[in-house]
Amino acid sequence: GPCAMTQVGMIDGQFIVNPSQKDWKDGDLKLTVASTKEKVIMIEAGANEIPEDKMIEAIYMAHDINQTVIAFIEQIVAEVGKEKHTYESCAIPEELFAAIKEIVPQEEMENAVFTDEKQAREENIKAITEKLEEAFAENEEWLAVLGEAIYQYEKKTVRKMILKDGKRPDGRAMNQIRPLAAEVDLIPRVHGSAMFTRGQTQICNVCTLAPLSEIQKVDGLDENTTAKRYMHHYNFPSYSVGETKPSRGPGRREIGHGALAERALLPVLPSEEEFPYAIRTVSETFESNGSTSMASTCSSCMSLMAAGVPIKKMVAGISCGLVTGETDDDYVLLTDIQGLEDFFGDMDFKVTGTTDGITAIQMDIKIHGLTRPIVEGAIARTREARLFIMDTCMKPAIAEPRKELSPYAPKIVQIMIDPTKIGDVVGQRGKTINAIIEETGVKIDITDEGAVSVCGTDKEAMDKAIKYIEIITTDFEKDQIFEGKVVSIKEFGAFVEFAPGKEGMVHISKISNERIKNVEDVLTLGDKVKCICLGKDKMGRISFSIKDCPK
């Protein structure tokens, strides 16, 4: 039958159906739900720590609204609908299945798949395939579909083991998570790094910090999104699944997994005012056997904390699977599904969140839809699992963000200046600001509001640049003392540069306590001197003195 889709946002605790772009962007919830007349078939969400019960309420509010659209579609079908196309079934012959079961009994197939080693299982299936190819060597028709037949036999065996026998392929309980391990700082030179391992799924994440001027510019279809301060990249090399093939650009899968793990952490990131950095994390898949996107969420969270990013709370993610029987009440939920359970199961329900609520959801299903008890059960199961992961694995590795950044990370100091002085700091065609950058080696960014960010790795150089900016933006007043360099000598005195583009004149009579005929007798170009501001002279010019400066 027909299906429909509804988006739900939330502002100040109130749900908004099909919100405007502004409400969607600024709200606490970005939920998309697709459903048929009876069941939910797709859920995608980003949320600002929405509690589980509130999320379920939003999902089924969207499901109810979908019914209005479905009723409208059914009305159209009743008025102008056409007969459905027919198709010819290309199912595997039952005779082939019967012949396979005679050569490879059900018990032998169960023994082949019942192992927690992915490679061992693949070797067992390979041996069975070779055995059957030899047996059916003279039947070309069966050989052509043998691969698909073995796949379906393996699938039926795994589903029967889980649903009827209560056994998972690796022997775990239905709510049991695979062995966990976590560590940080395994790559010493980067700004932050972490490794997260769950069974045969292993992700290494590296965090890099940069000034806000390095923020990623975005030129996409959404005109409301022009830049991204935080980016999460997900790489899935072929060796992670024991294959060899060329590594080209990211595909649909890599982009989708990266976006999900990125969305999971957005609600806990500090604001630009709290932490004036652009942040980039990269997840490298070392080994894959199910739910690498959720492992990437855990790994990138720890990597951010190791880098000293003051995230508000720890975030973890886990995937819940499903195997269904003949009726809606005949089903089994599986915590932490591995690859085999993902391939042969009916659902991959990924949920990330903190101790207080959900930050992201992505759900894929292969059946006609999910009943409410299944959705509620999956959300409850994922909460239980992510709290277990945080308490037993992530917190022992790193419990909170580090107070100090890595010594290799750029340091950023922010000061505010009068916006009318921005032109003085920049100088004509950027001459002043470029002179400061060239002398100190720092990076300087200025906003229209007058927020100046000085970025560098050398504290002395950063302090020097800030001092220059403060001098440039300060109006000279009487009795102020400055240090500067002699940059020009005239008959009547010398010009001293206190900061790039900021100079003062010392009259010849104010250079020395002794009477001098020529300025060159006392000063030479490049001399560093200390001066005191004398205020304005009779002609309204600011003058300085070297001889009156306190020793």
XYZ file of C-alpha atoms in Angstrom:
551
model
C 0.000 0.000 0.000
C 0.950 3.689 -0.054
C 3.376 5.322 2.384
C 3.785 8.912 3.604
C 6.414 11.022 5.349
C 6.227 13.762 8.009
C 8.883 15.932 9.653
C 8.625 16.985 13.296
C 10.595 19.748 15.022
C 10.504 20.972 18.601
C 10.915 24.430 20.156
C 10.533 25.117 23.893
C 9.253 21.586 24.449
C 6.446 21.917 21.882
C 6.299 19.740 18.759
C 6.024 21.488 15.386
C 4.708 19.464 12.437
C 6.513 20.096 9.127
C 8.418 23.084 10.588
C 9.836 26.029 8.652
C 13.537 26.036 7.732
C 14.243 28.408 10.636
C 12.388 26.268 13.202
C 14.040 23.146 11.776
C 17.493 24.695 12.110
C 17.040 26.347 15.524
C 14.866 23.707 17.222
C 15.814 20.822 19.511
C 14.529 18.077 17.203
C 14.900 17.166 13.521
C 12.759 14.041 13.087
C 11.657 12.447 9.810
C 9.222 9.513 9.926
C 7.828 7.487 7.020
C 5.057 4.957 7.541
C 2.391 2.836 5.913
C -1.194 2.549 7.105
C -0.200 0.131 9.875
C 3.516 0.495 10.616
C 6.553 2.781 10.732
C 9.032 2.042 7.928
C 11.731 4.728 8.335
C 13.063 6.949 11.135
C 15.827 9.545 10.823
C 16.518 12.011 13.633
C 18.916 14.539 15.070
C 18.065 15.753 18.562
C 19.297 17.916 21.403
C 19.238 15.185 24.071
C 15.537 14.382 23.718
C 14.355 11.832 26.356
C 13.335 8.424 25.017
C 9.644 8.742 25.929
C 9.451 12.157 24.241
C 11.080 10.752 21.093
C 8.579 7.872 20.942
C 5.739 10.381 21.347
C 7.103 12.426 18.416
C 7.553 9.332 16.212
C 3.959 8.211 16.648
C 2.622 11.731 16.336
C 4.257 11.797 12.884
C 2.872 8.305 12.166
C -0.671 9.518 12.950
C -0.258 12.545 10.674
C 0.980 10.252 7.894
C -2.414 8.534 7.950
C -4.049 11.716 6.619
C -1.704 11.723 3.619
C -2.184 7.981 3.054
C -5.978 8.398 3.113
C -5.630 11.113 0.459
C -3.434 8.829 -1.704
C -5.971 5.999 -1.356
C -8.713 8.384 -2.459
C -6.704 9.219 -5.594
C -6.104 5.498 -6.253
C -9.829 4.787 -5.895
C -10.656 7.471 -8.444
C -7.921 7.079 -11.077
C -5.809 4.091 -9.977
C -4.662 1.398 -12.414
C -4.107 -2.316 -11.987
C -0.709 -3.315 -10.624
C 1.847 -4.835 -12.970
C 2.390 -8.576 -12.790
C 5.820 -10.167 -12.750
C 7.275 -13.626 -13.201
C 8.858 -15.098 -10.072
C 12.523 -16.068 -10.315
C 12.680 -17.910 -6.974
C 15.217 -20.680 -6.369
C 13.709 -24.110 -7.285
C 12.532 -26.089 -4.251
C 14.194 -29.186 -5.741
C 17.581 -27.450 -5.415
C 16.977 -26.634 -1.736
C 15.977 -30.244 -1.081
C 19.133 -31.519 -2.806
C 21.327 -29.075 -0.834
C 19.826 -30.198 2.491
C 20.567 -33.842 1.654
C 24.267 -33.031 1.123
C 24.528 -30.329 3.837
C 22.047 -31.067 6.648
C 20.668 -28.238 8.811
C 22.961 -29.201 11.699
C 26.074 -28.911 9.504
C 25.040 -25.434 8.341
C 24.401 -24.383 11.958
C 27.884 -25.549 12.951
C 29.343 -23.604 10.008
C 27.799 -20.272 11.041
C 28.016 -20.737 14.828
C 31.301 -18.930 15.586
C 32.363 -15.490 16.803
C 35.175 -15.366 14.210
C 34.031 -13.754 10.976
C 36.919 -15.228 8.964
C 36.280 -18.744 10.319
C 32.608 -18.505 9.314
C 33.529 -17.363 5.814
C 35.954 -20.288 5.458
C 33.243 -22.729 6.590
C 30.752 -21.371 4.027
C 33.454 -21.493 1.351
C 34.053 -25.193 2.119
C 30.302 -25.922 1.894
C 30.094 -24.048 -1.423
C 32.971 -26.068 -2.913
C 31.346 -29.299 -1.706
C 28.040 -28.409 -3.402
C 29.712 -27.206 -6.618
C 31.385 -30.591 -6.894
C 28.088 -32.406 -6.248
C 26.173 -30.369 -8.868
C 29.011 -30.129 -11.403
C 26.874 -31.592 -14.201
C 23.766 -29.462 -13.541
C 24.531 -26.089 -15.136
C 21.073 -24.697 -14.365
C 21.557 -25.268 -10.631
C 25.173 -24.060 -10.671
C 23.999 -20.707 -12.068
C 21.879 -20.020 -8.951
C 23.869 -22.026 -6.387
C 25.436 -18.936 -4.769
C 22.021 -17.366 -4.129
C 20.646 -20.700 -2.874
C 23.474 -21.080 -0.325
C 22.951 -17.465 0.794
C 19.237 -18.118 1.388
C 19.963 -21.415 3.182
C 22.473 -19.653 5.454
C 19.974 -16.839 6.068
C 17.148 -19.228 6.994
C 19.499 -21.145 9.300
C 20.668 -18.014 11.160
C 17.116 -16.673 11.525
C 15.835 -20.044 12.784
C 18.691 -20.266 15.326
C 17.883 -16.803 16.699
C 14.082 -16.919 16.595
C 13.315 -20.541 17.493
C 16.426 -21.798 19.312
C 17.336 -18.531 21.060
C 20.959 -18.793 19.839
C 22.991 -16.027 18.202
C 25.732 -17.035 15.728
C 28.501 -16.047 18.171
C 26.808 -17.534 21.250
C 25.904 -14.228 22.943
C 22.705 -13.513 24.849
C 20.133 -11.386 22.996
C 21.009 -8.263 25.013
C 24.754 -8.923 25.324
C 27.374 -6.573 23.862
C 30.581 -7.938 22.349
C 33.886 -7.450 24.284
C 34.746 -3.738 24.557
C 38.081 -1.902 24.649
C 39.073 1.766 24.460
C 42.257 3.827 24.642
C 43.334 7.406 23.972
C 46.578 9.100 22.835
C 47.711 6.158 20.721
C 49.001 8.650 18.100
C 51.156 11.089 20.118
C 51.768 13.858 17.562
C 48.148 14.693 16.657
C 45.869 17.034 18.632
C 43.695 14.169 19.904
C 43.269 10.458 19.144
C 41.244 7.497 20.406
C 40.599 3.860 19.545
C 37.299 2.092 20.210
C 36.892 -1.664 19.767
C 33.690 -3.703 19.977
C 34.222 -7.344 19.043
C 35.699 -7.396 15.535
C 34.760 -3.771 14.868
C 37.601 -1.328 15.507
C 37.733 2.414 14.808
C 40.628 4.840 15.285
C 39.663 8.521 15.365
C 41.949 11.541 15.022
C 40.881 15.064 16.036
C 42.422 18.216 14.542
C 41.837 21.783 15.744
C 42.289 24.982 13.743
C 41.310 28.663 13.965
C 37.800 29.608 12.863
C 39.183 31.087 9.645
C 39.828 27.478 8.564
C 36.117 26.634 8.832
C 34.867 24.489 5.938
C 33.058 26.547 3.301
C 30.031 24.749 1.849
C 28.624 25.459 -1.603
C 25.674 23.081 -1.746
C 21.995 22.943 -2.603
C 20.928 24.248 0.823
C 21.434 28.009 0.713
C 21.033 28.162 4.515
C 24.220 26.120 5.009
C 27.317 27.976 3.841
C 29.904 26.763 6.360
C 30.595 23.874 8.733
C 32.599 24.420 11.885
C 32.612 20.735 12.886
C 33.169 17.955 10.369
C 33.399 14.211 10.853
C 34.933 12.072 8.112
C 34.446 8.317 7.953
C 36.837 6.142 5.956
C 36.144 2.496 5.154
C 39.222 0.976 3.463
C 38.854 -2.420 1.808
C 41.332 -4.093 4.184
C 38.871 -3.573 7.073
C 36.758 -6.411 5.629
C 39.662 -8.506 4.325
C 39.462 -7.293 0.727
C 41.787 -5.517 -1.692
C 40.539 -2.885 -4.111
C 41.461 0.665 -5.185
C 40.718 3.414 -2.655
C 38.818 6.148 -4.456
C 36.586 8.984 -3.263
C 33.984 8.475 -0.530
C 30.818 6.675 -1.597
C 27.227 6.866 -0.396
C 27.987 4.609 2.566
C 31.002 6.593 3.792
C 29.159 9.905 3.469
C 26.088 8.567 5.285
C 28.015 6.984 8.158
C 30.149 10.106 8.572
C 27.055 12.321 8.663
C 25.368 10.137 11.302
C 28.358 10.196 13.672
C 28.728 13.945 13.031
C 25.073 14.579 13.874
C 25.417 12.496 17.064
C 27.975 14.888 18.579
C 26.684 18.277 17.401
C 24.405 18.845 20.448
C 27.281 18.522 22.941
C 29.871 20.690 21.161
C 30.817 24.010 22.809
C 29.783 27.263 21.112
C 32.249 29.342 19.087
C 32.364 31.853 21.946
C 33.282 29.120 24.443
C 35.765 27.399 22.139
C 36.851 29.474 19.105
C 38.126 26.569 17.010
C 37.164 24.762 13.826
C 37.062 21.019 14.605
C 37.658 18.101 12.269
C 37.564 14.430 13.242
C 38.445 11.494 10.994
C 37.378 7.908 11.743
C 39.536 5.203 10.192
C 37.945 1.746 10.098
C 40.660 -0.754 11.034
C 38.306 -3.738 11.173
C 34.600 -4.045 10.438
C 32.032 -6.562 11.614
C 28.877 -4.558 12.164
C 27.919 -1.051 13.267
C 31.086 0.903 12.486
C 29.115 4.179 12.503
C 28.240 3.671 16.181
C 31.854 2.768 16.977
C 32.861 5.974 15.144
C 30.556 7.959 17.443
C 32.209 6.490 20.556
C 35.715 6.899 19.137
C 35.235 10.504 17.979
C 33.698 11.455 21.353
C 36.799 10.187 23.186
C 39.102 11.794 20.603
C 37.442 15.193 21.162
C 37.853 14.849 24.938
C 41.496 13.799 24.525
C 42.084 16.904 22.374
C 40.694 19.130 25.139
C 37.447 20.099 23.378
C 35.083 20.964 26.279
C 32.088 18.904 25.110
C 29.095 19.147 27.448
C 28.558 15.395 27.924
C 29.855 12.031 26.767
C 28.048 10.472 23.779
C 27.885 6.784 22.847
C 26.015 4.823 20.188
C 24.819 1.266 19.613
C 22.782 -0.622 17.046
C 19.782 -2.856 17.734
C 18.704 -5.616 15.338
C 15.509 -7.580 14.789
C 14.422 -11.007 13.588
C 10.693 -11.505 12.988
C 8.502 -14.571 12.576
C 5.130 -15.144 10.957
C 3.160 -12.738 13.197
C 3.716 -9.235 14.616
C 4.130 -10.683 18.112
C 6.774 -13.202 17.040
C 10.056 -11.275 17.113
C 13.432 -11.058 18.850
C 15.449 -7.859 19.443
C 19.242 -8.142 19.259
C 21.618 -5.730 21.008
C 24.867 -4.884 19.166
C 24.343 -6.701 15.880
C 27.344 -8.019 13.993
C 27.599 -8.121 10.205
C 25.869 -11.492 9.776
C 22.878 -10.413 11.901
C 22.664 -7.193 9.895
C 22.678 -9.053 6.536
C 20.175 -11.732 7.545
C 18.109 -9.730 10.050
C 15.182 -7.387 9.470
C 16.372 -4.144 11.056
C 19.381 -1.977 11.858
C 18.216 0.574 14.452
C 21.109 2.914 15.330
C 20.699 5.263 18.311
C 23.244 7.663 19.844
C 22.876 9.752 22.964
C 24.065 10.902 26.368
C 22.897 9.773 29.796
C 20.047 12.293 29.487
C 18.655 11.637 26.029
C 18.957 10.858 22.332
C 21.130 12.878 19.928
C 20.634 10.894 16.687
C 18.652 7.993 15.193
C 18.931 6.161 11.897
C 16.791 3.129 11.116
C 16.970 0.737 8.151
C 14.491 -2.127 7.776
C 13.916 -4.923 5.260
C 10.342 -5.798 6.234
C 6.987 -4.052 5.730
C 7.260 -1.985 8.920
C 7.646 -1.944 12.693
C 4.946 -2.119 15.336
C 5.015 0.247 18.311
C 6.233 -2.431 20.790
C 9.243 -3.102 18.532
C 10.152 0.610 18.296
C 9.732 1.141 22.044
C 11.706 -2.023 22.821
C 14.567 -1.059 20.477
C 14.869 2.448 21.932
C 14.865 1.074 25.498
C 17.454 -1.587 24.586
C 19.801 0.962 22.968
C 19.641 3.245 26.021
C 20.584 0.380 28.313
C 23.471 -0.569 26.005
C 24.945 2.911 25.528
C 24.979 3.559 29.289
C 26.810 0.238 29.727
C 29.371 1.221 27.054
C 30.021 4.611 28.672
C 30.320 3.244 32.224
C 32.426 0.145 31.538
C 34.555 1.160 28.542
C 34.697 4.856 27.640
C 34.846 6.469 31.098
C 37.726 4.250 32.308
C 39.702 5.409 29.225
C 38.843 9.125 29.583
C 36.078 10.355 31.878
C 35.965 14.053 30.934
C 37.515 16.548 28.484
C 41.100 17.522 29.241
C 41.591 20.976 30.727
C 44.582 21.738 28.485
C 44.958 21.412 24.729
C 47.689 19.274 23.210
C 51.058 21.088 23.040
C 50.885 20.548 19.268
C 47.436 22.150 18.902
C 47.220 25.830 17.982
C 46.383 28.130 20.887
C 43.780 30.833 20.347
C 43.392 34.022 22.389
C 40.430 36.314 21.784
C 40.221 40.020 22.571
C 37.587 42.614 21.725
C 38.433 45.909 20.054
C 36.377 48.927 19.055
C 34.877 48.033 15.635
C 35.829 51.519 14.403
C 39.499 50.589 14.955
C 39.401 47.509 12.705
C 40.710 49.566 9.786
C 43.709 50.684 11.875
C 44.609 47.063 12.692
C 44.236 45.925 9.089
C 45.994 48.939 7.586
C 45.991 50.101 3.995
C 45.621 47.006 1.774
C 46.360 44.820 4.797
C 49.827 46.297 5.315
C 49.601 46.582 9.127
C 48.076 43.186 9.895
C 50.426 41.440 7.467
C 53.415 43.098 9.154
C 52.268 41.743 12.551
C 51.737 38.260 11.075
C 55.140 38.297 9.363
C 56.976 39.393 12.514
C 55.232 37.090 14.999
C 54.237 34.102 12.836
C 50.694 34.013 14.248
C 47.346 33.898 12.452
C 44.902 36.763 13.057
C 41.161 36.801 12.350
C 38.867 39.787 12.947
C 35.066 39.768 12.861
C 32.873 42.748 11.983
C 31.901 42.990 15.665
C 35.532 43.586 16.670
C 36.370 40.104 17.992
C 40.064 39.491 17.294
C 41.368 35.898 17.407
C 45.122 35.394 17.591
C 46.184 31.832 16.829
C 49.626 30.271 17.176
C 51.728 27.671 18.972
C 54.320 30.069 20.508
C 52.923 31.908 23.549
C 55.532 34.699 23.413
C 54.750 35.418 19.756
C 51.005 35.470 20.492
C 51.506 37.854 23.433
C 53.588 40.121 21.208
C 50.898 40.195 18.506
C 48.184 40.971 21.076
C 50.333 43.756 22.524
C 50.733 45.278 19.056
C 46.966 45.145 18.439
C 46.240 46.746 21.814
C 48.727 49.556 21.080
C 47.270 50.140 17.599
C 43.728 50.389 18.974
C 44.699 52.595 21.933
C 44.367 56.373 21.698
C 47.573 58.003 23.012
C 47.120 59.671 26.389
C 49.460 61.630 28.620
C 51.848 59.615 30.850
C 51.428 56.361 28.901
C 54.738 54.518 28.452
C 55.586 52.592 25.274
C 58.537 50.659 23.931
C 59.388 51.023 20.281
C 61.959 50.996 17.518
C 63.526 54.026 15.828
C 62.371 53.897 12.210
C 63.172 57.382 10.932
C 65.591 60.179 11.877
C 65.058 63.818 10.910
C 66.874 67.056 11.781
C 64.166 67.965 14.302
C 63.861 64.561 15.984
C 63.145 60.851 15.543
C 60.094 58.724 14.739
C 59.555 55.665 16.913
C 57.338 52.747 15.839
C 55.480 51.192 18.787
C 53.570 48.716 16.631
C 53.227 48.230 12.872
C 51.511 51.354 11.538
C 51.571 53.127 14.935
C 54.336 55.726 15.318
C 55.170 58.688 17.532
C 57.599 61.606 17.172
C 60.278 62.473 19.751
C 61.569 66.028 19.361
C 65.370 66.483 19.449
C 65.024 68.404 22.709
C 63.306 65.398 24.341
C 65.876 62.768 23.391
C 68.631 63.366 25.962
C 69.244 65.327 29.155
C 72.356 66.695 27.443
C 72.086 69.245 24.641
C 72.696 67.547 21.270
C 73.258 69.052 17.837
C 72.418 65.984 15.749
C 69.930 63.216 16.493
C 72.393 60.704 14.979
C 74.815 61.443 17.830
C 72.464 59.601 20.221
C 70.121 57.452 18.122
C 70.523 55.174 15.121
C 67.904 53.401 13.021
C 66.676 50.214 14.678
C 67.456 51.307 18.252
C 64.886 50.112 20.795
C 63.816 52.895 23.134
C 61.271 53.551 25.874
C 59.106 56.675 25.547
C 56.518 58.495 27.629
C 53.575 60.279 26.060
C 53.557 64.017 26.803
C 50.072 64.570 25.439
C 49.208 67.163 22.825
C 51.469 70.118 22.085
C 50.321 73.667 21.245
C 49.534 72.623 17.679
C 47.454 69.624 18.804
C 50.083 67.012 17.897
C 50.895 64.072 20.174
C 54.515 64.216 21.302
C 56.789 61.810 23.156
C 59.893 62.038 25.299
C 62.757 59.637 25.890
C 64.569 61.693 28.528
C 61.457 62.150 30.726
C 60.641 58.444 30.760
C 61.020 56.918 34.259
C 64.116 54.738 34.508
